[in-house]
Amino acid sequence: MSPESFRLRIGFLVLLTLVAFAALVARLWYLQVLSSEELGEVAVANTIRELYEPAPRGRIYDRNGNVLVDNRRSRVVTVNRFIFENDFEPEQQSDLVLRLATEISRAGRLTKIFEINDALADPRYGPLDSVPIATDVTENFEIVLAERRDEFAGVETAIRSVRVYPYGDLAAHVLGYVSLLSEEQYEQLVDDPKNYRRNDEIGQTGIEASFETVLRGTPGRTRIEVDNLGDPVRVIEQVEPVAGSDVHLTLDIDIQGLAEQELVAALAEARQQQPEEPNEPSYNAPAGSMVVLDPNGAELVAIASFPTYSPGEFVSGISEDRWAQLQDPTSRQPLHNRALAGIYPPGSTFKLFTSYAALNSGVIGSRGVLDVRTLYDDQGTYVVPVCAEEVVASCTFRNAGEAVYGPVDLRRALTVSSDVYYYYLADIMDRADRFDREGVQRAAAVFGFGAPTGIALAGEGTGRVPSPSVAEAAGETWRTGDSIVLGIGQGLLGVTPLQLANGYATFANGGTLYAPKIVDRVENPVSGEVLRRFGDRVIDEIYLPGAFQQPILEGLMGVTADLEGTAHSAFLGFPHEQWPVAGKTGTAEVVGKADNSLFAAFGPIPDPEYVVVAIMEESGFGSRVAAPAVRRVIEPIATNSVSAIRTIDDLAQLSDQAALGNTESVG
C-alpha cells in the first residue's frame, strides 16, 4: 500500500468518526435541551394512570312514583385492544380468547368464544379502547384474574352501572334506549363538560335521548401514580362521579299497560275477520297505536305503539344480526313509534274538524246553505252538481256500503257518520265564492294538524294537510273532488295519532291547544329537590263558542249512546249515566290494503278528563275493531278498576311461590 493511499484511508476514517461524534452530540443536545420538557411529560405519563368511573344515569319514573328505568351494578370484563393486537401473535390471541371463555364460564357466567371475538372485532371501539367482552360476570372470575394476572395481560374487570327496566318492554318507545356513541356523536360531544369517551353510552331514542343532558351524570376521575410494575404508589387527584338527575313522566304505567294490552288484543281479533268479498284484501292488522291524554294540559297518560321492542336488548350491546332484524321491513319496524311518527288518513274521525270549518266559515249558520238543525236528505250518494274534468275520478261519491240515512242534520250526520252530508259541505266550501275555499284546511291548522305538536320527544311526524294553494304552488291541479274527499278525512290528508288525540283534546277542553306534555319534573336523585318543573304550554286559543261546540258534542255523544250511533254496539252496557263519553268512528281507505280502523273518544262529559285515540292498520271498520278496544281502556278508567301492572321481579316472585306451592302439594 502506497503512503498516499494509506493517508487517504486514515483521513476517511477520521472524517467518519467526526461525523458520527457530531451526530451523537446533536442527539444528546436534542434530548437534553430541545425535548427535555416533552420527554419529561412522557415520563410522567408513563407513571401516571387516569381511571375513569362512569356516573349512574338518572332514573325515570311514572306519575305515581313507579320506577320505569333504573340502574344496577354489573361486573364487566374488558380486554385492552392495543395490548391484544400488538403484544400477541394470532395463535396467542386465539389461546387467550379460549382461556377467557373457559374461565369466565367456569366462574358462573356462560361465555362463548365467538361472543368474545365478535366483541373484539366490533368497529365501534377504537384501537386504544378497553373492549367489554362479558357483562354480569361473577366475583369468582375476579378472584381468578387477581391470582393469575400474568396469564391474562390486558384483561381487567370493572363495576359499571347499566340500565334495567322493571316493567320489561312497557312504554319502550317513550322511554327509548341507550347504546354506544357513534363516531359522529363522539365528535360532536368531544368537548362536552360531561366528558364523553368513545366507548360511553348515550340515549338514542325516546326520553333517554331527549333528556340526555339531564339523565347523564358527570363521570368520576382518579389520577394515580404507579411504579415500573404498574402498582399504585399514591393518589394524585380524585373526583367522585355525580349521578344524573331523575326524570318524572306524566305517564301512568298501569294505564300504559292496559293500553298496550288492548292494542295487541284488538289487532289479534282483527286478524280473525274474513273479507266480505273474495277479491278484497285480507285483514293483516300488522300494527297500530293508542294514545291516552288528559285534555286539561294535554298530559300524556299512555302512548302505545305496536309492534314494540325490548330496550333491555341494548344494555350489553346489540349484535349486528339482531340490529339488522329490527331494521328489516318484514319485522314491521318495531323501533318505529307509530303513535308519534306514524302518518295516517284520519277517515271519519276528521268530521269533527270539517264540522267546525263549516260552522266557522258560515256554510252552516243563519246565512249559510244549512242551519245546525236543517235536514239534508242523504240517499247514499252525492252527485257533484257541476261536474266535469275538475273532479277526480268520478262525479259521484257514496256512503260506505252505499248506506242510506235519509234526513240528517249536523248532529245526526256525526252520529251515523253520513259521508254524503260532508261531501255536500266540502263541495259548497270549495265552489261557492262567498265561503272560504280553504276553510277545512284552516280549521285543521288551528287544531294542530300539519305541524309538530311540540311534545318533548324527538322524531315526531308533522303529517300533511293538502290544499289548493299548496297544490298550485307545486304546479299541480286542485280539483273539487280533492276537497270533497278531504271533508271526510281521506285523500292526501295525513295525521299522526298524537295529533289526532291532541285535536280532540282541544275540542274537549273548550278550545285551548296545548303542546302535549310527557315530562312533569326533574329532580335531584339524592335530595329529591325539584330542579325543574314543566308547566302547561299553550300554543293557541281557538274560537269555539257554545253554538259551535254544543251541536258537535251532541252528535259525538250519540255515536256511543244512541241506538243508531256507529259505536253503539261497542259501548253496550257502558255506564253512560255515570261517565258519559263522546266519540267518533273512522274507517280509512288505504290503496291495495284493507281499511285502517280508527276511533277517538273523550269523557266524562261535561268535564272531560281523558281522550283516547286508537288507529289499527289494515283492521277494517272502526266500529268493529278500534271502538271496542278504546271502550276496554276507557271503562276501567271510568269505574276505577284499572289493574296494577306488576314488575318483572314481582311476576318472578309469584311464579316461584306458585312453583313452591305445587311442590308442597305434590309432597
XYZ file of C-alpha atoms in Angstrom:
667
model
C 0.000 0.000 0.000
C 1.434 3.372 -1.010
C 1.868 6.186 1.574
C -0.698 8.300 -0.288
C -3.319 5.562 -0.228
C -2.711 4.984 3.483
C -3.137 8.687 4.271
C -6.448 8.818 2.319
C -7.819 5.879 4.264
C -6.815 7.376 7.582
C -8.373 10.711 6.603
C -11.637 8.991 5.634
C -11.802 7.131 8.943
C -11.159 10.347 10.880
C -13.893 12.127 8.921
C -16.333 9.270 9.538
C -15.537 9.335 13.254
C -16.083 13.084 13.433
C -19.458 12.799 11.626
C -20.615 10.043 13.968
C -19.458 12.007 17.010
C -21.229 15.148 15.749
C -24.465 13.180 15.245
C -24.182 11.788 18.778
C -23.604 15.255 20.248
C -26.564 16.650 18.269
C -28.823 13.839 19.504
C -27.778 14.386 23.127
C -28.350 18.114 22.787
C -31.826 17.470 21.299
C -32.780 15.070 24.087
C -31.386 17.156 26.937
C -32.298 20.644 25.714
C -34.932 20.785 22.994
C -37.039 17.769 24.025
C -36.452 17.721 27.750
C -39.885 19.140 28.545
C -41.710 16.854 26.082
C -39.885 13.734 27.226
C -40.454 14.730 30.810
C -44.176 14.758 30.133
C -43.940 11.315 28.532
C -42.025 10.017 31.526
C -44.636 11.401 33.886
C -47.403 9.936 31.723
C -45.723 6.542 31.966
C -46.003 6.744 35.759
C -49.477 8.311 35.961
C -52.676 6.368 35.380
C -56.068 8.028 34.962
C -59.024 5.897 35.986
C -62.458 6.807 34.645
C -65.594 5.962 36.634
C -68.899 6.388 34.770
C -71.696 8.007 36.739
C -75.100 6.331 37.078
C -77.755 7.744 34.794
C -80.795 9.348 36.326
C -83.861 7.191 36.866
C -87.160 7.584 35.025
C -90.455 7.472 36.953
C -94.132 7.476 36.067
C -96.625 9.986 37.510
C -97.254 7.790 40.577
C -93.623 7.311 41.543
C -93.124 3.892 39.948
C -89.588 3.416 38.637
C -89.731 2.724 34.898
C -85.976 2.799 34.232
C -83.418 2.092 36.934
C -79.746 1.171 37.254
C -77.965 -1.866 38.564
C -74.309 -2.638 39.103
C -72.685 -5.060 36.706
C -69.178 -6.562 36.784
C -67.744 -6.229 33.284
C -64.675 -7.948 31.807
C -62.673 -5.813 29.375
C -59.747 -6.515 27.068
C -57.297 -3.769 26.114
C -57.449 -3.850 22.319
C -53.966 -2.319 21.859
C -52.284 -4.957 24.024
C -54.349 -7.742 22.454
C -53.491 -6.754 18.886
C -49.854 -5.729 19.386
C -48.456 -7.956 22.136
C -49.910 -11.251 20.955
C -49.397 -13.319 17.824
C -52.567 -14.696 16.166
C -52.128 -18.095 17.837
C -51.638 -16.405 21.218
C -54.776 -14.311 20.642
C -56.818 -17.445 19.965
C -55.383 -19.082 23.062
C -56.215 -16.063 25.233
C -59.805 -15.957 23.947
C -60.206 -19.677 24.635
C -58.869 -19.328 28.179
C -61.081 -16.290 28.834
C -64.220 -18.069 27.633
C -63.323 -21.115 29.720
C -62.556 -19.280 32.959
C -65.487 -16.847 32.752
C -67.844 -19.771 32.121
C -66.328 -21.803 34.975
C -66.858 -18.821 37.258
C -70.586 -18.917 36.571
C -71.184 -16.706 33.502
C -71.515 -18.840 30.372
C -69.498 -17.139 27.624
C -68.727 -18.462 24.146
C -65.615 -17.918 22.069
C -67.468 -16.299 19.179
C -69.042 -13.773 21.570
C -65.605 -12.580 22.678
C -64.296 -12.494 19.098
C -67.330 -10.521 17.939
C -66.839 -8.000 20.737
C -63.134 -7.562 19.962
C -63.934 -7.049 16.278
C -66.666 -4.505 16.961
C -65.813 -1.407 14.869
C -67.424 0.868 17.462
C -64.321 0.512 19.643
C -61.056 2.289 18.847
C -57.551 0.753 18.784
C -56.769 2.008 22.312
C -60.122 1.165 23.929
C -60.799 -1.419 26.572
C -63.451 -3.587 24.930
C -66.166 -5.120 27.155
C -66.391 -8.826 26.310
C -68.709 -10.075 29.062
C -71.140 -8.481 31.489
C -72.637 -9.642 34.776
C -69.551 -11.717 35.496
C -69.381 -13.269 38.964
C -66.881 -12.285 41.615
C -65.255 -15.702 41.202
C -63.684 -14.655 37.905
C -62.303 -11.502 39.508
C -60.540 -13.739 42.030
C -59.154 -15.939 39.236
C -57.888 -12.869 37.406
C -56.176 -11.498 40.524
C -54.398 -14.820 41.150
C -53.296 -15.359 37.536
C -52.867 -11.835 36.203
C -49.717 -12.747 34.273
C -51.759 -15.166 32.149
C -54.314 -12.520 31.151
C -52.342 -9.482 30.032
C -54.614 -6.544 29.182
C -57.669 -8.127 30.841
C -59.425 -6.143 33.574
C -62.708 -6.112 35.445
C -64.752 -3.047 36.304
C -68.044 -2.306 38.007
C -70.397 -0.381 35.765
C -73.904 0.935 36.131
C -76.261 -0.460 33.482
C -79.903 0.212 32.687
C -82.639 -2.067 33.977
C -86.327 -1.995 33.073
C -88.569 -3.157 35.940
C -91.637 -3.347 33.670
C -89.906 -5.044 30.764
C -90.994 -3.788 27.354
C -93.773 -1.459 28.559
C -93.531 2.077 27.193
C -90.394 1.140 25.251
C -90.955 3.748 22.532
C -91.429 6.529 25.068
C -88.526 5.558 27.310
C -86.125 4.790 24.469
C -82.792 3.021 24.792
C -79.102 3.763 25.319
C -76.232 2.377 23.286
C -72.644 3.212 22.397
C -71.796 6.578 20.938
C -71.335 6.630 17.203
C -68.181 8.284 15.880
C -70.282 11.232 14.671
C -71.854 11.649 18.103
C -68.463 11.475 19.791
C -67.042 14.184 17.514
C -69.949 16.449 18.448
C -69.524 15.800 22.189
C -65.736 15.613 22.473
C -65.633 18.937 24.361
C -68.821 18.395 26.372
C -68.368 19.163 30.101
C -69.792 15.737 30.960
C -66.672 14.170 29.485
C -67.926 11.648 26.926
C -65.499 8.913 25.910
C -65.590 6.792 22.781
C -66.936 3.684 24.476
C -69.564 5.535 26.515
C -73.296 5.070 26.097
C -75.764 7.766 25.143
C -79.543 7.977 24.861
C -80.506 7.190 21.289
C -84.313 7.459 21.275
C -87.257 8.494 23.457
C -86.786 10.163 26.821
C -83.269 8.713 27.041
C -82.289 10.846 24.030
C -84.437 13.935 24.534
C -83.309 14.309 28.163
C -79.735 13.035 27.701
C -78.167 16.148 29.234
C -80.361 15.698 32.324
C -80.085 11.929 32.732
C -76.343 11.637 32.132
C -74.258 12.120 35.236
C -70.788 13.626 35.491
C -68.111 10.882 35.420
C -65.612 10.488 38.222
C -61.857 10.595 37.674
C -58.926 9.320 39.703
C -55.268 10.052 38.824
C -52.767 7.733 40.481
C -49.011 7.352 40.348
C -47.718 3.851 39.637
C -44.284 2.252 39.813
C -42.456 0.493 36.985
C -44.512 -2.654 37.628
C -47.785 -0.776 37.327
C -48.625 -0.992 41.019
C -50.213 2.144 42.558
C -47.968 4.375 44.658
C -50.253 7.277 45.576
C -53.472 9.014 44.581
C -52.770 12.370 42.985
C -56.339 13.544 42.372
C -59.785 12.073 42.885
C -63.135 13.428 41.676
C -66.227 11.442 42.647
C -68.872 10.739 39.990
C -72.157 12.646 40.224
C -75.303 10.728 39.290
C -77.654 12.098 36.659
C -80.946 13.732 37.599
C -84.211 11.805 37.837
C -86.999 12.444 35.321
C -90.657 12.098 36.337
C -93.080 11.485 33.476
C -96.798 12.147 33.179
C -97.362 8.513 32.153
C -99.406 6.163 34.329
C -97.758 2.762 33.940
C -100.975 0.930 34.836
C -102.961 2.680 32.096
C -99.962 2.300 29.774
C -100.025 -1.434 30.377
C -103.781 -1.535 29.804
C -103.469 0.389 26.519
C -100.697 -1.864 25.215
C -102.610 -4.980 26.222
C -105.828 -3.908 24.478
C -103.961 -2.706 21.398
C -102.379 -6.125 20.900
C -105.650 -7.915 21.649
C -107.588 -5.783 19.148
C -105.077 -6.432 16.378
C -105.273 -10.158 17.078
C -109.068 -10.021 16.882
C -108.905 -8.046 13.635
C -106.814 -10.767 12.016
C -109.628 -13.260 12.657
C -112.006 -11.354 10.346
C -112.743 -12.713 6.903
C -113.020 -10.364 3.881
C -116.638 -9.741 2.899
C -115.819 -10.241 -0.778
C -113.393 -12.819 -2.294
C -111.318 -10.150 -4.050
C -110.956 -7.857 -1.028
C -107.615 -7.582 0.819
C -107.099 -9.625 3.969
C -107.185 -8.060 7.404
C -103.486 -8.359 8.154
C -103.675 -5.996 11.158
C -99.856 -5.771 11.376
C -99.524 -2.711 13.574
C -101.267 0.038 15.466
C -101.112 2.685 18.143
C -103.118 4.138 21.008
C -102.843 7.471 22.808
C -104.396 8.428 26.163
C -104.085 12.013 27.362
C -105.642 14.459 29.777
C -107.154 17.286 27.700
C -106.637 19.761 30.537
C -102.996 20.485 29.800
C -102.534 17.673 27.260
C -100.624 15.476 29.693
C -99.868 12.108 28.134
C -101.153 9.288 30.307
C -100.279 6.456 27.909
C -98.807 6.207 24.427
C -98.626 2.737 22.902
C -97.173 1.531 19.619
C -97.117 -1.994 18.220
C -95.011 -3.868 17.281
C -92.589 -2.950 20.007
C -89.113 -3.962 21.150
C -87.156 -4.556 24.330
C -84.837 -1.702 25.385
C -83.043 -4.250 27.557
C -81.578 -5.784 24.395
C -79.326 -2.747 24.041
C -77.919 -2.860 27.582
C -74.975 -5.135 26.804
C -74.664 -4.054 23.185
C -76.894 -5.401 20.454
C -75.419 -7.693 17.814
C -75.276 -6.675 14.163
C -77.569 -9.571 13.251
C -80.198 -8.532 15.792
C -79.947 -4.886 14.683
C -80.476 -5.996 11.079
C -83.563 -7.955 12.179
C -85.021 -4.881 13.873
C -84.413 -2.839 10.709
C -85.755 -5.475 8.304
C -89.041 -4.299 6.682
C -90.542 -7.758 7.247
C -90.236 -7.194 11.015
C -92.821 -4.347 10.695
C -90.399 -1.740 12.105
C -90.630 -2.383 15.858
C -88.371 0.610 16.593
C -90.799 2.961 14.824
C -93.021 4.894 17.238
C -96.265 4.904 15.290
C -98.132 6.948 17.885
C -95.636 9.773 17.462
C -94.475 9.464 13.863
C -96.965 7.252 12.000
C -98.949 9.235 9.413
C -102.449 8.017 8.534
C -105.612 9.276 6.826
C -107.949 10.009 9.758
C -111.127 8.935 7.962
C -114.403 9.958 9.567
C -112.722 10.958 12.847
C -111.853 14.117 10.898
C -115.545 15.048 10.543
C -115.351 16.893 13.862
C -112.947 19.361 12.247
C -114.902 19.594 8.995
C -117.966 20.408 11.128
C -116.038 23.173 12.860
C -114.862 24.509 9.490
C -118.431 24.623 8.167
C -119.633 26.484 11.258
C -116.656 28.837 11.401
C -116.778 29.729 7.697
C -120.537 30.285 7.742
C -121.526 27.359 5.497
C -123.641 26.190 8.441
C -125.379 29.148 10.038
C -128.104 31.738 9.587
C -126.513 32.995 6.363
C -125.203 29.677 5.144
C -126.660 26.936 2.997
C -127.725 24.985 6.098
C -128.561 25.686 9.699
C -127.452 23.405 12.534
C -130.896 21.793 12.554
C -131.552 21.918 8.813
C -132.165 18.451 7.417
C -130.253 17.291 4.360
C -131.565 14.247 2.511
C -128.906 11.532 2.446
C -129.833 8.944 -0.189
C -126.487 7.171 -0.051
C -124.803 9.022 -2.923
C -123.703 12.558 -3.656
C -123.519 13.770 -7.250
C -121.475 16.918 -7.817
C -123.869 19.449 -9.432
C -121.237 20.950 -11.725
C -119.117 18.016 -12.757
C -116.506 17.840 -15.467
C -112.769 17.175 -15.623
C -112.196 19.228 -12.473
C -113.485 16.326 -10.334
C -111.097 13.495 -9.562
C -112.067 10.045 -10.908
C -115.844 10.396 -10.593
C -118.734 12.820 -10.250
C -120.489 10.530 -7.776
C -119.421 9.905 -4.172
C -121.010 7.307 -1.907
C -121.536 6.413 1.715
C -119.706 3.363 2.996
C -121.678 0.392 1.713
C -123.971 2.903 -0.039
C -125.962 3.157 3.200
C -128.981 5.482 3.075
C -129.543 7.640 6.189
C -132.375 9.860 4.967
C -132.814 13.307 6.551
C -129.748 14.255 8.636
C -128.721 17.441 10.407
C -125.261 18.181 11.790
C -125.820 16.141 14.967
C -127.226 13.080 13.258
C -124.658 13.283 10.442
C -121.945 12.822 13.073
C -123.843 10.128 14.968
C -124.490 7.907 11.941
C -121.362 9.107 10.072
C -123.069 10.339 6.919
C -120.379 10.832 4.281
C -122.908 12.387 1.895
C -123.614 15.256 4.319
C -119.903 16.096 4.487
C -119.443 15.701 0.731
C -122.054 18.428 0.371
C -120.384 20.737 2.926
C -116.945 20.311 1.362
C -118.294 20.842 -2.154
C -120.021 24.080 -1.132
C -116.863 25.393 0.560
C -114.789 24.552 -2.493
C -117.017 26.086 -5.149
C -119.059 28.866 -3.534
C -117.297 32.222 -3.815
C -118.842 33.591 -0.630
C -117.148 30.966 1.564
C -113.501 30.312 2.369
C -112.301 27.723 -0.151
C -109.632 26.577 2.326
C -111.880 26.660 5.377
C -111.263 22.975 6.139
C -107.510 23.453 5.851
C -107.582 26.470 8.167
C -109.654 24.555 10.704
C -107.157 21.693 10.544
C -104.301 24.122 11.146
C -105.842 25.773 14.215
C -106.397 22.325 15.762
C -102.711 21.497 15.261
C -102.654 19.364 12.112
C -99.844 19.693 9.597
C -97.332 20.822 12.242
C -95.391 19.256 15.138
C -97.376 19.167 18.371
C -94.373 20.364 20.372
C -94.002 17.267 22.536
C -90.556 16.925 24.130
C -89.670 13.787 22.166
C -87.536 13.603 19.042
C -88.764 12.060 15.815
C -92.289 13.445 15.745
C -94.136 13.352 12.428
C -95.732 16.559 11.087
C -98.460 14.993 8.975
C -99.788 16.733 5.869
C -102.803 18.898 5.040
C -103.245 19.268 1.258
C -104.756 22.477 -0.094
C -105.395 24.366 -3.340
C -102.665 26.895 -2.533
C -100.078 24.183 -1.832
C -101.053 22.303 -4.991
C -100.902 25.422 -7.144
C -97.523 26.408 -5.693
C -96.242 22.996 -6.742
C -97.650 23.401 -10.248
C -100.385 20.822 -9.628
C -104.130 20.991 -10.211
C -106.577 21.059 -7.296
C -109.991 19.693 -8.170
C -113.352 19.784 -6.447
C -113.039 16.071 -5.759
C -109.910 16.727 -3.708
C -111.899 18.997 -1.404
C -114.769 16.506 -1.210
C -112.618 13.581 -0.062
C -110.711 15.877 2.312
C -114.018 16.626 4.045
C -114.288 13.003 5.203
C -110.611 12.671 6.159
C -109.384 10.934 3.014
C -107.207 11.803 0.034
C -103.727 13.110 0.772
C -104.611 14.166 4.315
C -102.315 12.535 6.881
C -102.228 12.873 10.677
C -100.299 11.237 13.490
C -102.203 9.501 16.290
C -100.817 12.092 18.717
C -102.033 14.972 16.525
C -105.496 13.411 16.322
C -105.647 12.930 20.095
C -104.461 16.483 20.693
C -107.009 17.861 18.229
C -109.811 16.063 20.064
C -108.381 17.260 23.388
C -108.524 20.854 22.143
C -112.207 20.461 21.311
C -112.927 18.617 24.576
C -111.358 21.293 26.810
C -113.199 24.163 25.139
C -110.615 25.414 22.664
C -107.153 25.526 24.236
C -104.494 23.953 22.038
C -101.661 22.709 24.260
C -98.312 21.198 23.399
C -98.615 17.621 24.710
C -96.634 17.125 27.914
C -94.707 13.950 28.699
C -92.351 15.168 31.477
C -93.654 16.654 34.719
C -90.406 17.482 36.531
C -86.695 16.808 37.010
C -85.394 16.016 40.492
C -82.085 15.712 42.303
C -81.556 11.939 42.721
C -80.318 12.256 46.324
C -82.249 15.092 47.931
C -85.397 14.887 45.839
C -85.193 18.635 45.244
C -87.194 19.689 42.184
C -84.647 21.115 39.755
C -87.153 21.955 37.052
C -90.911 21.669 36.717
C -92.626 21.659 33.336
C -95.844 23.637 33.185
C -98.583 23.598 30.580
C -97.611 25.144 27.243
C -100.454 26.882 25.446
C -99.976 27.088 21.684
C -103.234 28.786 20.787
C -106.715 29.673 21.988
C -109.303 28.611 19.411
C -112.567 30.411 18.792
C -115.023 27.748 19.973
C -118.301 29.271 21.192
C -121.051 27.111 22.593
C -123.004 27.500 19.364
C -120.185 25.597 17.627
C -119.230 23.156 20.345
C -122.640 22.004 21.579
C -124.153 20.538 18.377
C -120.890 18.786 17.528
C -120.643 17.418 21.087
C -124.211 16.132 20.971
C -123.510 14.359 17.692
C -120.373 12.736 19.116
C -122.202 11.616 22.250
C -124.798 9.986 20.026
C -122.052 7.886 18.409
C -121.676 5.843 21.604
C -125.087 6.257 23.284
C -127.765 6.380 20.547
C -129.185 3.216 19.038
C -128.144 4.323 15.551
C -124.692 5.534 16.653
C -121.816 3.884 14.810
C -120.180 2.799 18.105
C -123.396 1.908 19.936
C -122.767 -1.847 19.814
C -119.195 -1.364 21.005
C -120.467 0.575 24.056
C -123.442 -1.617 25.016
C -123.539 -1.887 28.796
C -121.133 1.011 29.310
C -122.020 3.207 32.349
C -123.115 6.215 30.261
C -125.092 7.804 33.104
C -122.109 7.887 35.483
C -119.444 8.546 32.836
C -120.889 9.959 29.565
C -118.481 9.507 26.683
C -118.358 11.128 23.247
C -116.607 9.540 20.311
C -116.215 9.139 16.583
C -115.515 6.061 14.497
C -113.302 6.157 11.431
C -112.675 3.712 8.601
C -109.885 4.980 6.352
C -109.249 3.568 2.896
C -105.702 2.508 2.027
C -104.854 1.708 -1.599
C -104.265 -2.011 -2.130
C -104.830 -2.917 1.536
C -107.655 -3.433 3.977
C -109.054 -0.290 5.616
C -107.488 1.202 8.723
C -109.699 1.145 11.826
C -109.914 4.321 13.961
C -111.759 5.577 16.997
C -111.424 8.773 19.022
C -113.269 9.346 22.313
C -113.305 11.594 25.365
C -115.126 11.826 28.686
C -116.658 12.132 31.118
C -118.948 14.816 29.751
C -119.265 17.723 30.587
C -115.771 17.976 32.078
C -113.567 15.534 30.141
C -110.510 14.129 31.875
C -109.379 11.609 29.265
C -109.041 11.486 25.493
C -108.342 8.084 23.926
C -107.449 7.559 20.256
C -106.705 4.244 18.553
C -105.530 3.575 14.995
C -105.260 -0.034 13.800
C -103.632 -0.665 10.427
C -105.455 -2.912 7.914
C -108.070 -3.848 10.518
C -111.396 -2.895 8.934
C -114.301 -0.878 10.283
C -113.635 1.480 13.173
C -116.848 0.350 14.836
C -115.717 -3.292 14.876
C -112.097 -3.062 15.985
C -110.855 0.316 17.234
C -114.042 1.318 19.099
C -114.241 -1.882 21.237
C -110.520 -1.538 22.029
C -110.961 2.046 23.227
C -114.015 1.044 25.262
C -111.928 -1.638 27.017
C -109.456 1.076 28.015
C -111.993 3.719 28.999
C -114.281 1.523 31.089
C -111.695 0.503 33.737
C -110.737 4.184 33.981
C -114.387 5.189 34.363
C -115.020 2.548 37.049
C -111.680 2.983 38.873
C -110.808 -0.633 38.173
C -107.534 -0.348 36.250
C -105.377 -3.297 37.294
C -101.962 -2.604 38.781
C -99.161 -3.707 36.464
C -96.637 -5.997 38.129
C -92.904 -5.650 37.685
C -90.796 -8.460 36.288
C -89.449 -9.158 39.778
C -92.991 -9.341 41.178
C -94.006 -11.813 38.483
C -90.909 -13.922 39.094
C -91.638 -13.994 42.813
C -95.239 -15.053 42.182
C -94.025 -17.750 39.816
C -91.585 -19.054 42.429
C -94.329 -19.082 45.063
C -96.652 -20.950 42.712
C -93.939 -23.489 41.933
C -93.227 -23.930 45.640
C -96.943 -24.411 46.316
C -97.181 -27.060 43.620
C -94.154 -28.855 45.056
C -95.682 -28.842 48.533
C -98.985 -30.141 47.156
C -97.204 -32.994 45.429
C -95.272 -33.729 48.599
